[in-house]
Amino acid sequence: MLEDVMLLKEYRICLPLTVLEYRIGQLYTISKHSHQESQKGEGVEVLVNEPHYDPMHGQGQHTEKRVHLSSKLPSWAKAVVPRIFYITEKSWNYYPYTITDFTCSFFPKFSIHIETKYEDNCGDNDNLFTEEKANKEVEVDYLDIAYDPFPDRHYNSTEDLRSFSSVRTGRGPLVEDWRQTTEPVMCSYKLVTVKFEVWGLQTRVEHFVHKVIRDILLVGHRQAFAWVDEWYNMSLEDVRSFEDQMHVETNQKLRCPETEPAQQ
């Protein structure tokens, strides 16, 4: 019998930026990181990147990607997963609110749902996602992009925020307790739901996925600030052009032809 309780966590990740600044930084970082992590047969294949309007949230951007990552699976998962599989990522960006869904080509009962809200504060707002968290047990996890540990393979001395100093903004290095002493400061609030409805593997997989998500959030937000001098003076038009360029180059690295938008 499957467990009734799925893992629900709220991650809070602060940055020495404003929400307005991070709109550009987020788009730049995602595109550059995806390009860096992609190689022949593995990485992020961009299928759709187009404007989208929602009656409730207004004008936004819809993206759909395939994340090919067979070689990055833990050994116990490789035993039951085909050599080639992918995760589909669908995202709706109504900044400063975003929705992201992940599903798996091999495990239809696996999914990740992420809702994100960005605010100009140090992560002390406990009144977000009140409806989504009602009558549910939610663990709140505060991530420190400068001092929390993460896998050694992701370490880059130029991205060490304990020593990095931004030339364009004059911000950094980040000292201990920087979230309470630094101006400006913003927070990325992420409510993450992981579902894996397979008997005997549910708890193990959900805990593993949350650990991977935490590491990815740490690395991604570290890079957003470490790369700030690269994107700080960009306009929204500039960063959209950069996105398009990175998407083409990333798909070429994967040897994936430019793909037509998926049919509904």
mmCIF file of C-alpha atoms in Angstrom:
data_model
loop_
_atom_site.group_PDB
_atom_site.id
_atom_site.type_symbol
_atom_site.label_atom_id
_atom_site.label_comp_id
_atom_site.label_asym_id
_atom_site.label_seq_id
_atom_site.Cartn_x
_atom_site.Cartn_y
_atom_site.Cartn_z
ATOM 1 C CA MET A 1 0.000 0.000 0.000
ATOM 2 C CA LEU A 2 1.366 3.439 -0.970
ATOM 3 C CA GLU A 3 2.049 6.095 1.612
ATOM 4 C CA ASP A 4 -0.616 8.800 1.829
ATOM 5 C CA VAL A 5 1.856 11.578 2.662
ATOM 6 C CA MET A 6 3.991 13.003 -0.113
ATOM 7 C CA LEU A 7 7.046 15.112 0.566
ATOM 8 C CA LEU A 8 6.213 18.821 0.582
ATOM 9 C CA LYS A 9 9.003 21.315 1.262
ATOM 10 C CA GLU A 10 9.358 25.064 1.086
ATOM 11 C CA TYR A 11 12.834 26.237 0.170
ATOM 12 C CA ARG A 12 13.851 29.825 0.899
ATOM 13 C CA ILE A 13 16.936 31.088 -0.939
ATOM 14 C CA CYS A 14 18.164 34.639 -0.411
ATOM 15 C CA LEU A 15 20.254 36.675 -2.852
ATOM 16 C CA PRO A 16 22.034 40.054 -2.528
ATOM 17 C CA LEU A 17 19.861 41.417 -5.337
ATOM 18 C CA THR A 18 16.471 43.038 -5.827
ATOM 19 C CA VAL A 19 13.534 41.158 -7.319
ATOM 20 C CA LEU A 20 13.636 43.532 -10.299
ATOM 21 C CA GLU A 21 17.342 42.791 -10.910
ATOM 22 C CA TYR A 22 16.884 39.054 -10.550
ATOM 23 C CA ARG A 23 14.345 38.929 -13.360
ATOM 24 C CA ILE A 24 17.280 39.319 -15.773
ATOM 25 C CA GLY A 25 19.688 37.257 -13.679
ATOM 26 C CA GLN A 26 17.318 34.294 -13.495
ATOM 27 C CA LEU A 27 16.873 34.079 -17.266
ATOM 28 C CA TYR A 28 20.588 34.521 -17.947
ATOM 29 C CA THR A 29 21.664 31.940 -15.360
ATOM 30 C CA ILE A 30 19.235 29.239 -16.482
ATOM 31 C CA SER A 31 20.314 29.568 -20.118
ATOM 32 C CA LYS A 32 24.052 29.650 -19.409
ATOM 33 C CA HIS A 33 23.887 26.797 -16.872
ATOM 34 C CA SER A 34 21.880 24.591 -19.248
ATOM 35 C CA HIS A 35 24.425 25.227 -21.986
ATOM 36 C CA GLN A 36 27.365 24.395 -19.703
ATOM 37 C CA GLU A 37 25.788 21.167 -18.464
ATOM 38 C CA SER A 38 24.858 19.835 -21.902
ATOM 39 C CA GLN A 39 26.965 17.508 -24.013
ATOM 40 C CA LYS A 40 26.376 14.921 -26.745
ATOM 41 C CA GLY A 41 23.294 12.932 -25.795
ATOM 42 C CA GLU A 42 22.935 14.481 -22.322
ATOM 43 C CA GLY A 43 21.654 17.813 -21.143
ATOM 44 C CA VAL A 44 18.778 20.193 -21.811
ATOM 45 C CA GLU A 45 16.938 20.183 -25.133
ATOM 46 C CA VAL A 46 14.751 23.276 -25.640
ATOM 47 C CA LEU A 47 11.441 22.513 -27.365
ATOM 48 C CA VAL A 48 9.310 25.611 -26.747
ATOM 49 C CA ASN A 49 10.061 29.167 -25.602
ATOM 50 C CA GLU A 50 7.198 31.525 -26.367
ATOM 51 C CA PRO A 51 5.027 34.287 -24.863
ATOM 52 C CA HIS A 52 1.989 33.078 -22.933
ATOM 53 C CA TYR A 53 -0.991 34.900 -21.455
ATOM 54 C CA ASP A 54 -2.929 33.695 -18.416
ATOM 55 C CA PRO A 55 -6.212 35.355 -17.355
ATOM 56 C CA MET A 56 -5.206 35.238 -13.677
ATOM 57 C CA HIS A 57 -1.456 35.932 -13.820
ATOM 58 C CA GLY A 58 -1.222 38.069 -16.949
ATOM 59 C CA GLN A 59 1.504 38.062 -19.583
ATOM 60 C CA GLY A 60 4.298 35.555 -19.146
ATOM 61 C CA GLN A 61 6.601 33.124 -20.916
ATOM 62 C CA HIS A 62 6.026 29.409 -21.472
ATOM 63 C CA THR A 63 8.938 27.027 -21.955
ATOM 64 C CA GLU A 64 9.125 23.292 -22.505
ATOM 65 C CA LYS A 65 12.376 21.342 -22.286
ATOM 66 C CA ARG A 66 13.595 17.770 -22.243
ATOM 67 C CA VAL A 67 16.314 17.029 -19.703
ATOM 68 C CA HIS A 68 18.402 14.020 -20.786
ATOM 69 C CA LEU A 69 20.370 12.722 -17.790
ATOM 70 C CA SER A 70 20.670 8.919 -17.744
ATOM 71 C CA SER A 71 24.324 8.970 -16.666
ATOM 72 C CA LYS A 72 23.527 11.132 -13.630
ATOM 73 C CA LEU A 73 21.235 8.582 -11.988
ATOM 74 C CA PRO A 74 22.255 6.812 -8.771
ATOM 75 C CA SER A 75 23.290 3.178 -9.191
ATOM 76 C CA TRP A 76 20.078 1.758 -7.711
ATOM 77 C CA ALA A 77 18.000 3.717 -10.243
ATOM 78 C CA LYS A 78 20.129 2.661 -13.221
ATOM 79 C CA ALA A 79 19.141 -0.933 -12.492
ATOM 80 C CA VAL A 80 15.496 -0.240 -13.343
ATOM 81 C CA VAL A 81 15.674 2.655 -15.806
ATOM 82 C CA PRO A 82 16.365 2.378 -19.551
ATOM 83 C CA ARG A 83 19.726 3.715 -20.704
ATOM 84 C CA ILE A 84 18.042 6.544 -22.587
ATOM 85 C CA PHE A 85 15.231 8.462 -20.941
ATOM 86 C CA TYR A 86 14.341 12.062 -20.292
ATOM 87 C CA ILE A 87 12.469 14.340 -17.942
ATOM 88 C CA THR A 88 10.035 16.877 -19.405
ATOM 89 C CA GLU A 89 10.089 20.330 -17.851
ATOM 90 C CA LYS A 90 7.182 22.696 -18.476
ATOM 91 C CA SER A 91 7.407 26.176 -17.016
ATOM 92 C CA TRP A 92 5.161 29.238 -16.899
ATOM 93 C CA ASN A 93 6.993 32.384 -15.892
ATOM 94 C CA TYR A 94 4.721 35.217 -14.692
ATOM 95 C CA TYR A 95 7.533 36.908 -12.841
ATOM 96 C CA PRO A 96 7.636 37.375 -9.862
ATOM 97 C CA TYR A 97 5.539 34.192 -9.782
ATOM 98 C CA THR A 98 6.451 31.007 -11.648
ATOM 99 C CA ILE A 99 5.131 27.461 -12.000
ATOM 100 C CA THR A 100 7.295 24.531 -13.068
ATOM 101 C CA ASP A 101 6.238 20.910 -13.619
ATOM 102 C CA PHE A 102 8.510 17.922 -14.219
ATOM 103 C CA THR A 103 7.371 14.517 -15.481
ATOM 104 C CA CYS A 104 9.367 11.439 -16.451
ATOM 105 C CA SER A 105 9.251 9.536 -19.745
ATOM 106 C CA PHE A 106 9.788 6.186 -18.016
ATOM 107 C CA PHE A 107 7.899 6.671 -14.722
ATOM 108 C CA PRO A 108 4.460 8.173 -15.439
ATOM 109 C CA LYS A 109 3.687 8.162 -11.694
ATOM 110 C CA PHE A 110 6.636 10.450 -10.954
ATOM 111 C CA SER A 111 6.199 14.217 -10.888
ATOM 112 C CA ILE A 112 7.612 17.387 -9.362
ATOM 113 C CA HIS A 113 5.555 20.556 -8.973
ATOM 114 C CA ILE A 114 7.273 23.824 -8.022
ATOM 115 C CA GLU A 115 5.617 27.147 -7.285
ATOM 116 C CA THR A 116 7.947 30.102 -6.810
ATOM 117 C CA LYS A 117 7.353 33.592 -5.476
ATOM 118 C CA TYR A 118 10.016 36.298 -5.262
ATOM 119 C CA GLU A 119 9.990 39.047 -2.655
ATOM 120 C CA ASP A 120 12.336 41.819 -1.493
ATOM 121 C CA ASN A 121 13.002 40.512 2.017
ATOM 122 C CA CYS A 122 15.367 38.162 3.868
ATOM 123 C CA GLY A 123 13.099 35.104 3.793
ATOM 124 C CA ASP A 124 10.985 35.997 6.820
ATOM 125 C CA ASN A 125 7.526 35.993 5.188
ATOM 126 C CA ASP A 126 5.548 33.067 6.607
ATOM 127 C CA ASN A 127 2.313 34.057 4.869
ATOM 128 C CA LEU A 128 3.039 32.792 1.363
ATOM 129 C CA PHE A 129 1.420 29.667 -0.126
ATOM 130 C CA THR A 130 -1.155 29.660 2.690
ATOM 131 C CA GLU A 131 -3.817 27.897 0.621
ATOM 132 C CA GLU A 132 -1.378 25.385 -0.846
ATOM 133 C CA LYS A 133 -0.019 24.501 2.617
ATOM 134 C CA ALA A 134 -3.393 24.335 4.385
ATOM 135 C CA ASN A 135 -3.766 21.143 6.470
ATOM 136 C CA LYS A 136 -0.422 19.840 5.206
ATOM 137 C CA GLU A 137 2.856 19.217 6.936
ATOM 138 C CA VAL A 138 5.478 21.399 5.274
ATOM 139 C CA GLU A 139 9.180 21.521 6.088
ATOM 140 C CA VAL A 140 10.786 24.953 5.611
ATOM 141 C CA ASP A 141 14.430 24.798 4.520
ATOM 142 C CA TYR A 142 16.569 27.969 4.504
ATOM 143 C CA LEU A 143 19.429 27.761 1.980
ATOM 144 C CA ASP A 144 22.564 29.859 2.393
ATOM 145 C CA ILE A 145 24.177 30.294 -1.040
ATOM 146 C CA ALA A 146 27.520 31.275 0.498
ATOM 147 C CA TYR A 147 27.967 28.840 3.393
ATOM 148 C CA ASP A 148 25.797 25.732 2.887
ATOM 149 C CA PRO A 149 27.694 22.615 1.724
ATOM 150 C CA PHE A 150 27.032 21.139 -1.725
ATOM 151 C CA PRO A 151 28.713 18.458 -3.908
ATOM 152 C CA ASP A 152 32.426 19.126 -4.518
ATOM 153 C CA ARG A 153 32.040 18.524 -8.258
ATOM 154 C CA HIS A 154 30.071 21.779 -8.509
ATOM 155 C CA TYR A 155 32.693 23.900 -6.753
ATOM 156 C CA ASN A 156 34.339 26.660 -8.768
ATOM 157 C CA SER A 157 36.658 29.098 -7.012
ATOM 158 C CA THR A 158 35.375 31.988 -9.149
ATOM 159 C CA GLU A 159 31.866 31.263 -7.821
ATOM 160 C CA ASP A 160 32.893 31.127 -4.144
ATOM 161 C CA LEU A 161 30.672 33.844 -2.694
ATOM 162 C CA ARG A 162 32.746 34.035 0.483
ATOM 163 C CA SER A 163 35.454 35.707 -1.606
ATOM 164 C CA PHE A 164 33.632 36.932 -4.743
ATOM 165 C CA SER A 165 33.208 40.665 -5.155
ATOM 166 C CA SER A 166 31.088 42.167 -7.937
ATOM 167 C CA VAL A 167 32.793 44.913 -9.931
ATOM 168 C CA ARG A 168 29.569 46.332 -11.394
ATOM 169 C CA THR A 169 27.510 46.374 -8.189
ATOM 170 C CA GLY A 170 30.166 46.584 -5.469
ATOM 171 C CA ARG A 171 28.422 43.751 -3.598
ATOM 172 C CA GLY A 172 30.217 40.879 -1.900
ATOM 173 C CA PRO A 173 32.024 39.057 -0.510
ATOM 174 C CA LEU A 174 29.229 37.563 1.585
ATOM 175 C CA VAL A 175 30.090 37.265 5.276
ATOM 176 C CA GLU A 176 28.341 35.007 7.783
ATOM 177 C CA ASP A 177 24.840 36.242 8.629
ATOM 178 C CA TRP A 178 24.907 38.243 5.395
ATOM 179 C CA ARG A 179 21.157 37.746 4.906
ATOM 180 C CA GLN A 180 20.463 39.922 7.961
ATOM 181 C CA THR A 181 23.122 42.566 7.247
ATOM 182 C CA THR A 182 23.246 42.940 3.442
ATOM 183 C CA GLU A 183 21.313 45.456 1.337
ATOM 184 C CA PRO A 184 19.665 44.840 -1.016
ATOM 185 C CA VAL A 185 18.385 41.348 -0.230
ATOM 186 C CA MET A 186 15.602 39.305 -1.817
ATOM 187 C CA CYS A 187 14.237 35.815 -1.331
ATOM 188 C CA SER A 188 13.155 33.070 -3.701
ATOM 189 C CA TYR A 189 10.360 31.112 -2.001
ATOM 190 C CA LYS A 190 9.855 27.701 -3.601
ATOM 191 C CA LEU A 191 7.094 25.288 -2.608
ATOM 192 C CA VAL A 192 8.116 21.886 -3.956
ATOM 193 C CA THR A 193 5.894 18.807 -4.184
ATOM 194 C CA VAL A 194 7.486 15.476 -5.146
ATOM 195 C CA LYS A 195 5.313 12.472 -6.046
ATOM 196 C CA PHE A 196 6.524 8.964 -6.822
ATOM 197 C CA GLU A 197 3.652 6.527 -6.572
ATOM 198 C CA VAL A 198 5.514 3.222 -6.790
ATOM 199 C CA TRP A 199 5.254 0.770 -3.941
ATOM 200 C CA GLY A 200 8.554 0.010 -2.213
ATOM 201 C CA LEU A 201 10.413 2.969 -3.745
ATOM 202 C CA GLN A 202 8.263 5.966 -2.859
ATOM 203 C CA THR A 203 10.041 7.215 0.263
ATOM 204 C CA ARG A 204 13.527 6.517 -1.057
ATOM 205 C CA VAL A 205 12.949 8.261 -4.369
ATOM 206 C CA GLU A 206 11.173 11.283 -2.899
ATOM 207 C CA HIS A 207 13.974 11.884 -0.369
ATOM 208 C CA PHE A 208 16.611 11.458 -3.081
ATOM 209 C CA VAL A 209 14.831 13.900 -5.395
ATOM 210 C CA HIS A 210 14.571 16.545 -2.677
ATOM 211 C CA LYS A 211 18.298 16.217 -1.983
ATOM 212 C CA VAL A 212 19.041 16.710 -5.696
ATOM 213 C CA ILE A 213 16.668 19.688 -5.850
ATOM 214 C CA ARG A 214 18.380 21.312 -2.863
ATOM 215 C CA ASP A 215 21.815 20.944 -4.482
ATOM 216 C CA ILE A 216 20.533 22.346 -7.787
ATOM 217 C CA LEU A 217 18.943 25.343 -6.054
ATOM 218 C CA LEU A 218 22.164 26.087 -4.177
ATOM 219 C CA VAL A 219 24.353 25.890 -7.284
ATOM 220 C CA GLY A 220 21.933 27.825 -9.494
ATOM 221 C CA HIS A 221 21.451 30.706 -7.083
ATOM 222 C CA ARG A 222 25.190 30.852 -6.315
ATOM 223 C CA GLN A 223 25.850 31.217 -10.042
ATOM 224 C CA ALA A 224 23.178 33.891 -10.438
ATOM 225 C CA PHE A 225 25.160 36.188 -8.149
ATOM 226 C CA ALA A 226 28.629 34.976 -9.189
ATOM 227 C CA TRP A 227 27.743 35.848 -12.815
ATOM 228 C CA VAL A 228 26.090 39.175 -11.930
ATOM 229 C CA ASP A 229 28.746 41.238 -13.754
ATOM 230 C CA GLU A 230 27.902 39.357 -16.963
ATOM 231 C CA TRP A 231 24.178 40.152 -16.929
ATOM 232 C CA TYR A 232 23.747 43.226 -14.712
ATOM 233 C CA ASN A 233 23.490 45.795 -17.522
ATOM 234 C CA MET A 234 21.316 43.639 -19.780
ATOM 235 C CA SER A 235 17.799 44.653 -20.745
ATOM 236 C CA LEU A 236 14.957 42.131 -20.979
ATOM 237 C CA GLU A 237 15.358 42.250 -24.760
ATOM 238 C CA ASP A 238 19.102 41.556 -24.385
ATOM 239 C CA VAL A 239 18.575 38.522 -22.172
ATOM 240 C CA ARG A 240 15.832 37.105 -24.422
ATOM 241 C CA SER A 241 18.271 37.338 -27.333
ATOM 242 C CA PHE A 242 20.916 35.602 -25.208
ATOM 243 C CA GLU A 243 18.362 32.876 -24.367
ATOM 244 C CA ASP A 244 17.661 32.250 -28.036
ATOM 245 C CA GLN A 245 21.382 32.030 -28.806
ATOM 246 C CA MET A 246 22.026 29.605 -25.932
ATOM 247 C CA HIS A 247 19.035 27.438 -26.896
ATOM 248 C CA VAL A 248 20.345 26.981 -30.437
ATOM 249 C CA GLU A 249 23.886 26.225 -29.250
ATOM 250 C CA THR A 250 22.655 23.857 -26.515
ATOM 251 C CA ASN A 251 20.521 21.868 -28.933
ATOM 252 C CA GLN A 252 23.500 21.652 -31.282
ATOM 253 C CA LYS A 253 25.673 20.308 -28.461
ATOM 254 C CA LEU A 254 23.066 17.599 -27.929
ATOM 255 C CA ARG A 255 22.975 17.026 -31.702
ATOM 256 C CA CYS A 256 19.262 17.657 -31.585
ATOM 257 C CA PRO A 257 17.785 19.440 -34.608
ATOM 258 C CA GLU A 258 15.837 22.552 -33.771
ATOM 259 C CA THR A 259 12.496 21.167 -32.746
ATOM 260 C CA GLU A 260 9.084 22.443 -33.788
ATOM 261 C CA PRO A 261 6.782 23.375 -30.898
ATOM 262 C CA ALA A 262 5.025 20.330 -29.487
ATOM 263 C CA GLN A 263 1.501 19.785 -30.785
ATOM 264 C CA GLN A 264 -1.294 20.158 -28.279
#
